[in-house]
CSV table of C-alpha atoms in Angstrom, one decimal:
chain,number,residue,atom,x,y,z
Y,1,UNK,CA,147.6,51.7,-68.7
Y,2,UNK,CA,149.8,51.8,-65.4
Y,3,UNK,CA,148.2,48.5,-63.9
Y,4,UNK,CA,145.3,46.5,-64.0
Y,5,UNK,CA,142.6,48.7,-62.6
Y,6,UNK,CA,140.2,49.0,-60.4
Y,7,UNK,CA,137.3,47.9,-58.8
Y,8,UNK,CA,137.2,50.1,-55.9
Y,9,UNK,CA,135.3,50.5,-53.1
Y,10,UNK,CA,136.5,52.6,-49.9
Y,11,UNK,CA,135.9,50.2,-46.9
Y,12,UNK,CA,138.6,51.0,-44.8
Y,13,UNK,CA,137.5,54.1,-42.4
Y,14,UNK,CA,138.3,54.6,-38.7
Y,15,UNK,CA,135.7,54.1,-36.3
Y,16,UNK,CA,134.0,56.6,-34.5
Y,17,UNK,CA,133.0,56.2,-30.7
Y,18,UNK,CA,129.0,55.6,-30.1
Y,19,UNK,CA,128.5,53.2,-33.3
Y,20,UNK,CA,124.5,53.3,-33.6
Y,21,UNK,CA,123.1,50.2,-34.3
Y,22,UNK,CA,123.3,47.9,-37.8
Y,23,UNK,CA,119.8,48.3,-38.4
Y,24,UNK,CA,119.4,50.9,-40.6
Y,25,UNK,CA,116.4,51.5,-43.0
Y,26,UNK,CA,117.1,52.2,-46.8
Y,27,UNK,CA,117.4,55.8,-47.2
Y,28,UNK,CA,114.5,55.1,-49.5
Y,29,UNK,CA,112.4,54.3,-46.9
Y,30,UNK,CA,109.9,56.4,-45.0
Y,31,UNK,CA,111.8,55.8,-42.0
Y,32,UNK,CA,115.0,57.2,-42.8
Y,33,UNK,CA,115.9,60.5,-41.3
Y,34,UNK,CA,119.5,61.0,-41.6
Y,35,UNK,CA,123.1,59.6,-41.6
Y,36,UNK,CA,124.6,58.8,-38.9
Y,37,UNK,CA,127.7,59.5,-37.6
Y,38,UNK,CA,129.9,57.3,-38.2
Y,39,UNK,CA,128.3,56.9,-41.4
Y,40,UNK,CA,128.8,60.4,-42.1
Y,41,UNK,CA,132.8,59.8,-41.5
Y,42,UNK,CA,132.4,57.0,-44.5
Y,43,UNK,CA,130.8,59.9,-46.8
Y,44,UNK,CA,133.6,62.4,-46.5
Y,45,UNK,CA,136.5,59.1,-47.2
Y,46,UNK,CA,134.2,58.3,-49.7
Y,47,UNK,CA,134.0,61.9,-51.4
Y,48,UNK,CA,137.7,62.1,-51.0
Y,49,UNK,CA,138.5,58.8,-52.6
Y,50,UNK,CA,136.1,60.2,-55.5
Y,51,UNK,CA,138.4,63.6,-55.8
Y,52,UNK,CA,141.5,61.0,-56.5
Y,53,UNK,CA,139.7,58.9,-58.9
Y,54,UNK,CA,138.6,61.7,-60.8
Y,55,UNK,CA,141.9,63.7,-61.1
Y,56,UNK,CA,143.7,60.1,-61.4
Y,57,UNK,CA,143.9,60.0,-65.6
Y,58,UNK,CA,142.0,56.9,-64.9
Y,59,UNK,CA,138.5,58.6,-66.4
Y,60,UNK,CA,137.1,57.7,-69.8
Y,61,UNK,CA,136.7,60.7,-71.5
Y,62,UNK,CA,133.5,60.7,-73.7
Y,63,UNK,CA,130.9,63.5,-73.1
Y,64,UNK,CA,127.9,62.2,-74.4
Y,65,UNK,CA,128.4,58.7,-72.8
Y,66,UNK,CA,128.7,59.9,-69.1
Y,67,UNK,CA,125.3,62.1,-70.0
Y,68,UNK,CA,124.0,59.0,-71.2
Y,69,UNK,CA,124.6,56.4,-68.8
Y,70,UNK,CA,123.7,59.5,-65.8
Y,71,UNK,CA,120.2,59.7,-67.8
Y,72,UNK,CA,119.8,55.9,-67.8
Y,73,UNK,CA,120.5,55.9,-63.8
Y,74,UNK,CA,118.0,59.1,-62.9
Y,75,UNK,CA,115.3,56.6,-65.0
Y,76,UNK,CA,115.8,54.2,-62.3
Y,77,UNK,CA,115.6,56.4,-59.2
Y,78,UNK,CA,112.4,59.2,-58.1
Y,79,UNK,CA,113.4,63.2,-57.8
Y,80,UNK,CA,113.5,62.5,-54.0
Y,81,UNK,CA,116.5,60.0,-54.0
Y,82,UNK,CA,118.7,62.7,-56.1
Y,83,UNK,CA,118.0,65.0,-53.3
Y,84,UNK,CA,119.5,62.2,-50.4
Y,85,UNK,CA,122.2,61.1,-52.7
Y,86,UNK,CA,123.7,62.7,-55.2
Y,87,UNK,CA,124.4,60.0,-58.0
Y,88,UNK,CA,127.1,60.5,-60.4
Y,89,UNK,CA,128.0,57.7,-62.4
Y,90,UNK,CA,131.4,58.0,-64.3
Y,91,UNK,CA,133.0,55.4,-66.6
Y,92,UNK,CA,136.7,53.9,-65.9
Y,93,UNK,CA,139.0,53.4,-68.8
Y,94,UNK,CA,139.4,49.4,-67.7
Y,95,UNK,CA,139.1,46.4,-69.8
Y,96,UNK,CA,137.8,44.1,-66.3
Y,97,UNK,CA,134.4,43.1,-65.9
Y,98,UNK,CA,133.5,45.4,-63.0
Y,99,UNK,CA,131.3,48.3,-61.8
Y,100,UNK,CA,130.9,49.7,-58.0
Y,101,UNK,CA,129.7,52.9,-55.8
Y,102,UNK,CA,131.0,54.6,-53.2
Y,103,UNK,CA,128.5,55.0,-50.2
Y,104,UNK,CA,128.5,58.9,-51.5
Y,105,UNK,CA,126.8,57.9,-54.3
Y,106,UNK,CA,129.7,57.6,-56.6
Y,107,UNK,CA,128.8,54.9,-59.5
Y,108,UNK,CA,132.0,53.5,-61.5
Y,109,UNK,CA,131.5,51.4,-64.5
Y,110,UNK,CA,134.4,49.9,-65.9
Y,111,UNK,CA,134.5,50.1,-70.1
Y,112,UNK,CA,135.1,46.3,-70.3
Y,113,UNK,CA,131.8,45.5,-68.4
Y,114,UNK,CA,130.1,48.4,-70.6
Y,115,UNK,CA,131.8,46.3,-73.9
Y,116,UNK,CA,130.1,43.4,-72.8
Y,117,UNK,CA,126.5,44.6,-72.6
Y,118,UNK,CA,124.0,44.3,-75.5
Y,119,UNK,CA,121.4,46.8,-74.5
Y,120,UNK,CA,120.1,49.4,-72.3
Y,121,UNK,CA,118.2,47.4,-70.3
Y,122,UNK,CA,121.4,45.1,-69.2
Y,123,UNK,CA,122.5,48.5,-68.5
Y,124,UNK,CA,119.7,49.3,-65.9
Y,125,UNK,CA,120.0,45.8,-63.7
Y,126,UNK,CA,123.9,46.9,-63.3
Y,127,UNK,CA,123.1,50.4,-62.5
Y,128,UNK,CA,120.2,49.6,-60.2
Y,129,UNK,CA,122.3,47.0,-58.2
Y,130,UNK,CA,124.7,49.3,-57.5
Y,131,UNK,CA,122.4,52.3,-56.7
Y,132,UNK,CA,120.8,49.5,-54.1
Y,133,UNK,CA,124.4,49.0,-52.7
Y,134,UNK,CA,124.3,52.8,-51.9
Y,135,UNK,CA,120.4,53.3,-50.8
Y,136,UNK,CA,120.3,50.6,-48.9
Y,137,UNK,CA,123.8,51.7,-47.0
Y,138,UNK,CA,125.5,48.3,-47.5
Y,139,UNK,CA,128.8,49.7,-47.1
Y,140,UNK,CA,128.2,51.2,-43.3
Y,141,UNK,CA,126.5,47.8,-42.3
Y,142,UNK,CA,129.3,46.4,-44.0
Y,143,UNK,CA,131.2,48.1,-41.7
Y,144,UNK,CA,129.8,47.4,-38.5
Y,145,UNK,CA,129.5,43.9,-39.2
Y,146,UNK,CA,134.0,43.9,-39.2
Y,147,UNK,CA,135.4,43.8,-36.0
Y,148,UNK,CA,137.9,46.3,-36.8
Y,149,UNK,CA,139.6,47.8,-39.8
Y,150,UNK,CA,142.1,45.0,-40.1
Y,151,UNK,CA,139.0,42.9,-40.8
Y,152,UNK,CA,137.5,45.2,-44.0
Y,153,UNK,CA,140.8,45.4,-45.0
Y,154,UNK,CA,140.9,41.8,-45.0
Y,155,UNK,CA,138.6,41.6,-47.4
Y,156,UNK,CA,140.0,43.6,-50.3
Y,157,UNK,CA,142.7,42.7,-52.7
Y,158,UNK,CA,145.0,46.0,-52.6
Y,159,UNK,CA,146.1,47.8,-55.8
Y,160,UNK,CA,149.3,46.8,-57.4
Y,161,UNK,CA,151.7,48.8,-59.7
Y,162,UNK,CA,150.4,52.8,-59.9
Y,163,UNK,CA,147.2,52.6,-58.5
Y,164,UNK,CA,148.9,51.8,-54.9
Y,165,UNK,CA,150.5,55.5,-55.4
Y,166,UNK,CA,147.7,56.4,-56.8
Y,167,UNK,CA,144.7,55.9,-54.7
Y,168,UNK,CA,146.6,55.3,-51.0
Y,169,UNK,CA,146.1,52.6,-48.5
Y,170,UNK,CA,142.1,52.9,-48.5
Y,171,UNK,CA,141.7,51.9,-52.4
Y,172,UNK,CA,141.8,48.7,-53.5
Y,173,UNK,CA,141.9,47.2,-57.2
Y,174,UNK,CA,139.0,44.7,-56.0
Y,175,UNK,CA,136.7,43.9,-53.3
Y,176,UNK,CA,135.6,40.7,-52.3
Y,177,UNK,CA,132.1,42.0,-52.4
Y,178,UNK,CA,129.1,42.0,-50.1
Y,179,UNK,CA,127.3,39.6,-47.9
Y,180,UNK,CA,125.4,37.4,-50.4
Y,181,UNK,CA,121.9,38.5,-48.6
Y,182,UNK,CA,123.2,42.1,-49.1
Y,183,UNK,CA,124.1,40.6,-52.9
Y,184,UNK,CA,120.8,39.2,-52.9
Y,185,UNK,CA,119.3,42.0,-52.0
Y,186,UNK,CA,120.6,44.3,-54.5
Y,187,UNK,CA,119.8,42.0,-57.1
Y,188,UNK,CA,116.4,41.8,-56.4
Y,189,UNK,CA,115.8,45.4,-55.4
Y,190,UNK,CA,118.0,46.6,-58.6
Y,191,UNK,CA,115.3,44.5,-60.7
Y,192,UNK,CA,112.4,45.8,-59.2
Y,193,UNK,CA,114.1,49.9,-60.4
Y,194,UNK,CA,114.3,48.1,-63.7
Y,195,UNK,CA,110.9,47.2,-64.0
Y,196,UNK,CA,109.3,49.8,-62.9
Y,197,UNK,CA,111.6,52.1,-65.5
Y,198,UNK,CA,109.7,50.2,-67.8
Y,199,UNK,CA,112.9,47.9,-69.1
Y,200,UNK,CA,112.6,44.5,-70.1
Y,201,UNK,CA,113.8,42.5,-66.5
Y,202,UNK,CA,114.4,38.9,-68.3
Y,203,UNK,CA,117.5,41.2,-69.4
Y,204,UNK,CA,118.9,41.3,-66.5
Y,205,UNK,CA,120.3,38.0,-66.5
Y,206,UNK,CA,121.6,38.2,-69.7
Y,207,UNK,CA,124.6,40.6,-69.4
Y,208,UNK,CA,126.0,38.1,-66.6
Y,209,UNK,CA,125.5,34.8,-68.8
Y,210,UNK,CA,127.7,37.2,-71.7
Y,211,UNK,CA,130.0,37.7,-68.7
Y,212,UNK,CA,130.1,33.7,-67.5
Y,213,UNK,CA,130.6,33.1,-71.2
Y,214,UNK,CA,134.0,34.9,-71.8
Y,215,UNK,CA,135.3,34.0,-68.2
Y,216,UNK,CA,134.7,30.0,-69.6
Y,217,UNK,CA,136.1,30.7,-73.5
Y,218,UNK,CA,139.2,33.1,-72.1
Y,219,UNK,CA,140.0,30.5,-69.0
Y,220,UNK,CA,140.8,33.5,-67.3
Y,221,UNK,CA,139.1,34.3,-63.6
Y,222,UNK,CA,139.8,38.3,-62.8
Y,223,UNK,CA,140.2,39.8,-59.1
Y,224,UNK,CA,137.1,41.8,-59.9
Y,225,UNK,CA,134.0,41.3,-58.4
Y,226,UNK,CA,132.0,40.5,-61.4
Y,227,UNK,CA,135.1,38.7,-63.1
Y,228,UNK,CA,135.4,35.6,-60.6
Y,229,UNK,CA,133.4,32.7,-62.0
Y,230,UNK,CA,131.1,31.6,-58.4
Y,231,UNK,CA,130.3,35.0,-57.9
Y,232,UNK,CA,128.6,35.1,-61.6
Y,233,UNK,CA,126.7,32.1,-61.0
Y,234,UNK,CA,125.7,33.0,-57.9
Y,235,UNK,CA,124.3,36.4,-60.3
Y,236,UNK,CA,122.4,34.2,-63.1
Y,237,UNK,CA,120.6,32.1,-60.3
Y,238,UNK,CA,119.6,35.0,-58.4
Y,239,UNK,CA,118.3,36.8,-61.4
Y,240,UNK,CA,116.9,33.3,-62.9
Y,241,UNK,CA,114.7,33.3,-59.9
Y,242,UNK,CA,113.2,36.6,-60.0
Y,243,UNK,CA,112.6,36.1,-63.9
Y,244,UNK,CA,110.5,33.4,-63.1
Y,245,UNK,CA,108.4,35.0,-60.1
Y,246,UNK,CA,108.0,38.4,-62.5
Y,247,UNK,CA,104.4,38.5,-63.6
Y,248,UNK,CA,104.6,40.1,-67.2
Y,249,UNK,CA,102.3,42.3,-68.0
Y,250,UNK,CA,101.4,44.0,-71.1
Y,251,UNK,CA,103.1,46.8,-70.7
Y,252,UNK,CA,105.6,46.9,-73.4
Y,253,UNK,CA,109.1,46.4,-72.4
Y,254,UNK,CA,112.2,48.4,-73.8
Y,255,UNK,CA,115.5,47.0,-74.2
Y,256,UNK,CA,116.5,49.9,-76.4
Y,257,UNK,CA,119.9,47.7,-78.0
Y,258,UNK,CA,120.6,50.5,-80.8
Y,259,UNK,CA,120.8,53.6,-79.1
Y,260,UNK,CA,122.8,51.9,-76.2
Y,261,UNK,CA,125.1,50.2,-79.1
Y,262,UNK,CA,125.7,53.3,-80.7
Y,263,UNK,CA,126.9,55.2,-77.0
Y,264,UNK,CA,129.3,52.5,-77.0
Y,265,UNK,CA,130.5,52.1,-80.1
Y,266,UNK,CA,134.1,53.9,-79.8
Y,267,UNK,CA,134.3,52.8,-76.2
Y,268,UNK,CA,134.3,48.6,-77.2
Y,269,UNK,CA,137.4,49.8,-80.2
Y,270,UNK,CA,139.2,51.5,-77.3
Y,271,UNK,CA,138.6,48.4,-74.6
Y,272,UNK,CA,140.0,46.0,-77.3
Y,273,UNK,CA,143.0,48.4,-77.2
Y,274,UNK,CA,143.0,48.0,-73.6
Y,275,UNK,CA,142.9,44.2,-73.7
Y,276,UNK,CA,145.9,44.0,-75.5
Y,277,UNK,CA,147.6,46.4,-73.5
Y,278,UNK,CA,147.3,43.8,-70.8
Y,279,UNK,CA,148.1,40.9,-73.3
Y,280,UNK,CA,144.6,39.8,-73.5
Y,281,UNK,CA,144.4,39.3,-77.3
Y,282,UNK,CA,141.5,36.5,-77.2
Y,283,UNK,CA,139.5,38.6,-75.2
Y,284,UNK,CA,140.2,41.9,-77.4
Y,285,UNK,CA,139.6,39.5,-80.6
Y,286,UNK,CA,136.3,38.1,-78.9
Y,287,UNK,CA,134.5,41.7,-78.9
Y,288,UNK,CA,136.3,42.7,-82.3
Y,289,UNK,CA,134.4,40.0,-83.7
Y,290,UNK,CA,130.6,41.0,-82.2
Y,291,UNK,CA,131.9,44.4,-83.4
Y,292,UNK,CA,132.5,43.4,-87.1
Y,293,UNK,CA,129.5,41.3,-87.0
Y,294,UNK,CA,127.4,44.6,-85.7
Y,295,UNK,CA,129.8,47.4,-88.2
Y,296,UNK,CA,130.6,45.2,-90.9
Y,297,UNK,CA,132.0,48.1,-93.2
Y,298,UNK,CA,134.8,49.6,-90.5
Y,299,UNK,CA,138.2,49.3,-91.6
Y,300,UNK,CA,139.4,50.4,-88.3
Y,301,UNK,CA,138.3,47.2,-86.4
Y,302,UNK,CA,139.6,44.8,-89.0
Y,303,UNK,CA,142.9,46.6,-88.3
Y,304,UNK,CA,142.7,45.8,-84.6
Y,305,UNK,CA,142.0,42.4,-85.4
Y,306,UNK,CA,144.9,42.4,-87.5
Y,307,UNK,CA,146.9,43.4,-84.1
Y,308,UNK,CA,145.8,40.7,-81.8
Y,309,UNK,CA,146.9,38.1,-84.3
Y,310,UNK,CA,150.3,40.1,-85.1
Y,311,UNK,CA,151.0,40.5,-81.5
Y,312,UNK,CA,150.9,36.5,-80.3
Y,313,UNK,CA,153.9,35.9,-82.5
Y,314,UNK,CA,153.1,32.9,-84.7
Y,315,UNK,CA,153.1,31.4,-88.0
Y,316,UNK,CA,149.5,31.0,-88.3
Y,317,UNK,CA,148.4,34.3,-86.2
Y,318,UNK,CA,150.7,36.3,-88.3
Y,319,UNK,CA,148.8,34.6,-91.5
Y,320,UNK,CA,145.6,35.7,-89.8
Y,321,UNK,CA,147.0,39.2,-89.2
Y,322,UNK,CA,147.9,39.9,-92.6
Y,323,UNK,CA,144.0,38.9,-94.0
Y,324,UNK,CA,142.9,41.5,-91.7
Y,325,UNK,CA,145.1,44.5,-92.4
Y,326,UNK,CA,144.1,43.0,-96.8
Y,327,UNK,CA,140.3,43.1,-95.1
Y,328,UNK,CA,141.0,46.7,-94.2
Y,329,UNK,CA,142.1,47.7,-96.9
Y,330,UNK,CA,139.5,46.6,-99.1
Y,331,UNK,CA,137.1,48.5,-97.2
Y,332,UNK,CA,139.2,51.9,-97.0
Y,333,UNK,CA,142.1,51.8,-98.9
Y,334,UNK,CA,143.4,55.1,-97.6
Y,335,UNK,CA,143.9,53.1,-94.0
Y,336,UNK,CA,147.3,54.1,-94.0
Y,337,UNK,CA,148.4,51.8,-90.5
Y,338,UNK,CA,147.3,48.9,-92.6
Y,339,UNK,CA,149.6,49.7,-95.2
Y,340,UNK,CA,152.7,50.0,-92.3
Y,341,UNK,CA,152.1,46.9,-91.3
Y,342,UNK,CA,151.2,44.8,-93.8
Y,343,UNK,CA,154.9,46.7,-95.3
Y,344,UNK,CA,156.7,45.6,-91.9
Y,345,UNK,CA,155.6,41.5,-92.4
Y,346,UNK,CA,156.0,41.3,-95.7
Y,347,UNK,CA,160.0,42.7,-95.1
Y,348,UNK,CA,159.7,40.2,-92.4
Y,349,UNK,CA,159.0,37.7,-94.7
Y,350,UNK,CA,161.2,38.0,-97.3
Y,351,UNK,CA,159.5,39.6,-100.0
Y,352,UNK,CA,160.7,43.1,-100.0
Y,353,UNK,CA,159.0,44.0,-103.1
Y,354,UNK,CA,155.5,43.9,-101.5
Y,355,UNK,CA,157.1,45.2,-98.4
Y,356,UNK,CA,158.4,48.2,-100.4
Y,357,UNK,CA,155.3,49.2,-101.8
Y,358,UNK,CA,153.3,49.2,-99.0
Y,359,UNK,CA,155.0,51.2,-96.4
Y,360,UNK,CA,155.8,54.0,-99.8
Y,361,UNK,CA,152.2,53.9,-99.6
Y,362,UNK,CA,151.6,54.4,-96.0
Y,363,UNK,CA,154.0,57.7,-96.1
Y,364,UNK,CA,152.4,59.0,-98.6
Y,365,UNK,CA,149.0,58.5,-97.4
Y,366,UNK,CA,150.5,59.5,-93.8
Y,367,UNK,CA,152.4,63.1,-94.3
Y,368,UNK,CA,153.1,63.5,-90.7
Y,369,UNK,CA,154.1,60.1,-89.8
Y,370,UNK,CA,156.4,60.3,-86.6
Y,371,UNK,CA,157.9,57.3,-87.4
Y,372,UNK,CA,158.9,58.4,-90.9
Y,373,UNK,CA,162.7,58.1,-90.8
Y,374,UNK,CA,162.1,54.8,-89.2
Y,375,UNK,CA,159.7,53.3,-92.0
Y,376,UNK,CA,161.8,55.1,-94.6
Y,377,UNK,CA,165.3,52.8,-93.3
Y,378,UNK,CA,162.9,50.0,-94.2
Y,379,UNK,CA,162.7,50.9,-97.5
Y,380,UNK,CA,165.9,51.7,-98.0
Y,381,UNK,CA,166.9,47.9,-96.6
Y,382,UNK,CA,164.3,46.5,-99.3
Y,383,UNK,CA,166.4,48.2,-101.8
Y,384,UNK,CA,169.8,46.7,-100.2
Y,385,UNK,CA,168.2,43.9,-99.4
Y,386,UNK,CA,169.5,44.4,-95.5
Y,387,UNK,CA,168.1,44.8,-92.1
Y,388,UNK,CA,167.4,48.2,-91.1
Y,389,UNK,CA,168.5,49.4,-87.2
């Protein structure tokens, strides 16, 4: 990745003359007739930032998921809505805990806040919060409520490395969020969609406990909105609340955990990937873990956890890689990156017998190996007993 991405939300618009007044119904309501027009200035920034996010590279490509996680947020909202607000909710290939909308209706969910949900349902409070962000026009009122420009801009934390090129003064890699009643409000409006879509609501809290969890095991607080710590709490205690005023009824409630687990299945292997990119191997061995404990039989994942111990660069890590390439092998022992680099540590080690073997095996398991004159000095040294260049 070219930086730490990207929690976006376009704040930063110039002000048209005649600002109407903040108090604006939800476009849900019966009372809403149209944008306004300063409003409408927001909409066409906001479809603009949505053309650069889409052409950025920054996209998760996977067909079925978008059509999944699109079906999941037209369960949430009535025919009507669609027609006001044209909700397209795309996935972000970023291993942060975050998710946001643009006031166009633009939904971003970022795959390491997908990675850490169990179920559909913890889906449908994240979706619905952030459709309430956009129905309820929190970002205009948002807007109004800054004294200028300076003042939004005050509140976001602009992108570093590519994404300043990328996305232009108006992005941002974070936002500080909304008002906490506006916070509040999604919460509690976001688990009232869920509800009546017929999802189990006591989930709602859960995805932000999983979330509070890893921010406390990684010691790690992110610039994202959902990644800083207070901000969580402040989540779980408004959700807690609303749990215990919900009046269950016997209705029965859906969480639907296997079809949502199997949606994301490649997507939590490719996060991990992403993780480490950034140098986050706890946090990539963390949800390699839940993975193995979910897909027991996949060589592929063993292998990755074979990388987060390789790449921290000790004794006991490189001990721990090593069991987890021999783990991947005993489940498919035609896993021909195993065999590489289980070949490169044992050279490594000094016994270049092992060494030898392997990485013979993984060229002949791997025909098209790029790397083939590379691996094959290797074998050469094991014969000469030298290091290769």
């Amino acid at each position: 990745m070219r930086a730490s991405v990207l929690s976006l939300f376009l704040c930063c618009v110039v002000l048209t003359s005649g600002c109407a007044s903040t108090a604006l119904v939800p476009v849900t309501d019966s009372g809403f007739t149209a944008l306004e027009s300063d409003e409408k200035g927001l909409w066409k920034r906001a479809e603009e930032q949505t053309k650069r996010i889409n052409e950025s590279g920054y996209l998760y490509s996977d067909r079925e998921l978008d059509e999944y996680v699109n079906a999941v947020a037209k369960k949430l909202q009535p025919v009507q809505v669609y027609a006001l607000i044209p909700f397209r909710v795309r996935v972000l290939k970023d291993p942060h805990h975050s998710a946001f909308a643009l006031p166009n209706g633009a939904v971003y969910l970022h795959t390491g806040i997908l990675a850490s949900m169990e179920n559909e349902a913890q889906l449908a409070a994240l979706l619905g919060h952030e459709m309430t962000h956009v129905t309820n026009r929190h970002g205009v009122k948002k807007l109004r409520d800054s004294k200028s420009t300076a003042a939004v801009m005050a509140t976001v934390i602009v992108a570093t490395g590519g994404l300043g090129a990328v996305f232009g003064p108006v992005a941002s890699a974070s936002v500080s969020g909304y008002s906490r009643d506006m916070e509040r409000e999604a919460d509690r409006e976001g688990f009232m969609l869920m509800e009546q879509a017929g999802y189990d609501p006591s989930e709602s809290v859960g995805l932000f406990e999983q979330i509070k969890r890893e921010i406390e095991e990684d010691k790690i607080e992110e610039s994202t909105y959902f990644g800083s710590h207070p901000r969580i709490v402040e989540r779980i205690e408004s959700y807690r609340e609303l749990i215990a005023d919900w009046k269950e009824s016997e209705q029965p409630r859906v969480k639907n955990a296997d079809v949502f687990q199997a949606h994301v299945k490649k997507l939590v292997l490719d996060n991990a990937q992403l993780d480490m990119q950034l140098g986050r191997y706890e946090r990539a061995a963390s949800d390699l873990k839940r993975y193995t404990d979910r897909y027991p039989g996949e060589a592929g994942a063993y292998y990755l956890l074979g990388e987060t111990n390789r790449k921290q660069g000790d004794k006991d890590h490189d001990k721990k890689a090593m069991e987890y390439y021999q783990k991947a092998l005993s489940l498919d022992p035609g896993h021909f990156d195993s065999h590489k680099m289980l070949g490169i540590m044992s050279y490594k080690a000094g016994d270049r017998a092992s060494a030898k073997g392997y990485l013979e095996k993984y060229l002949a398991l791997n025909a098209k190996a790029s790397d083939r004159a590379y691996i094959e000095g290797y074998i050469r040294a094991c014969d000469q007993s030298i290091t290769p260049k």
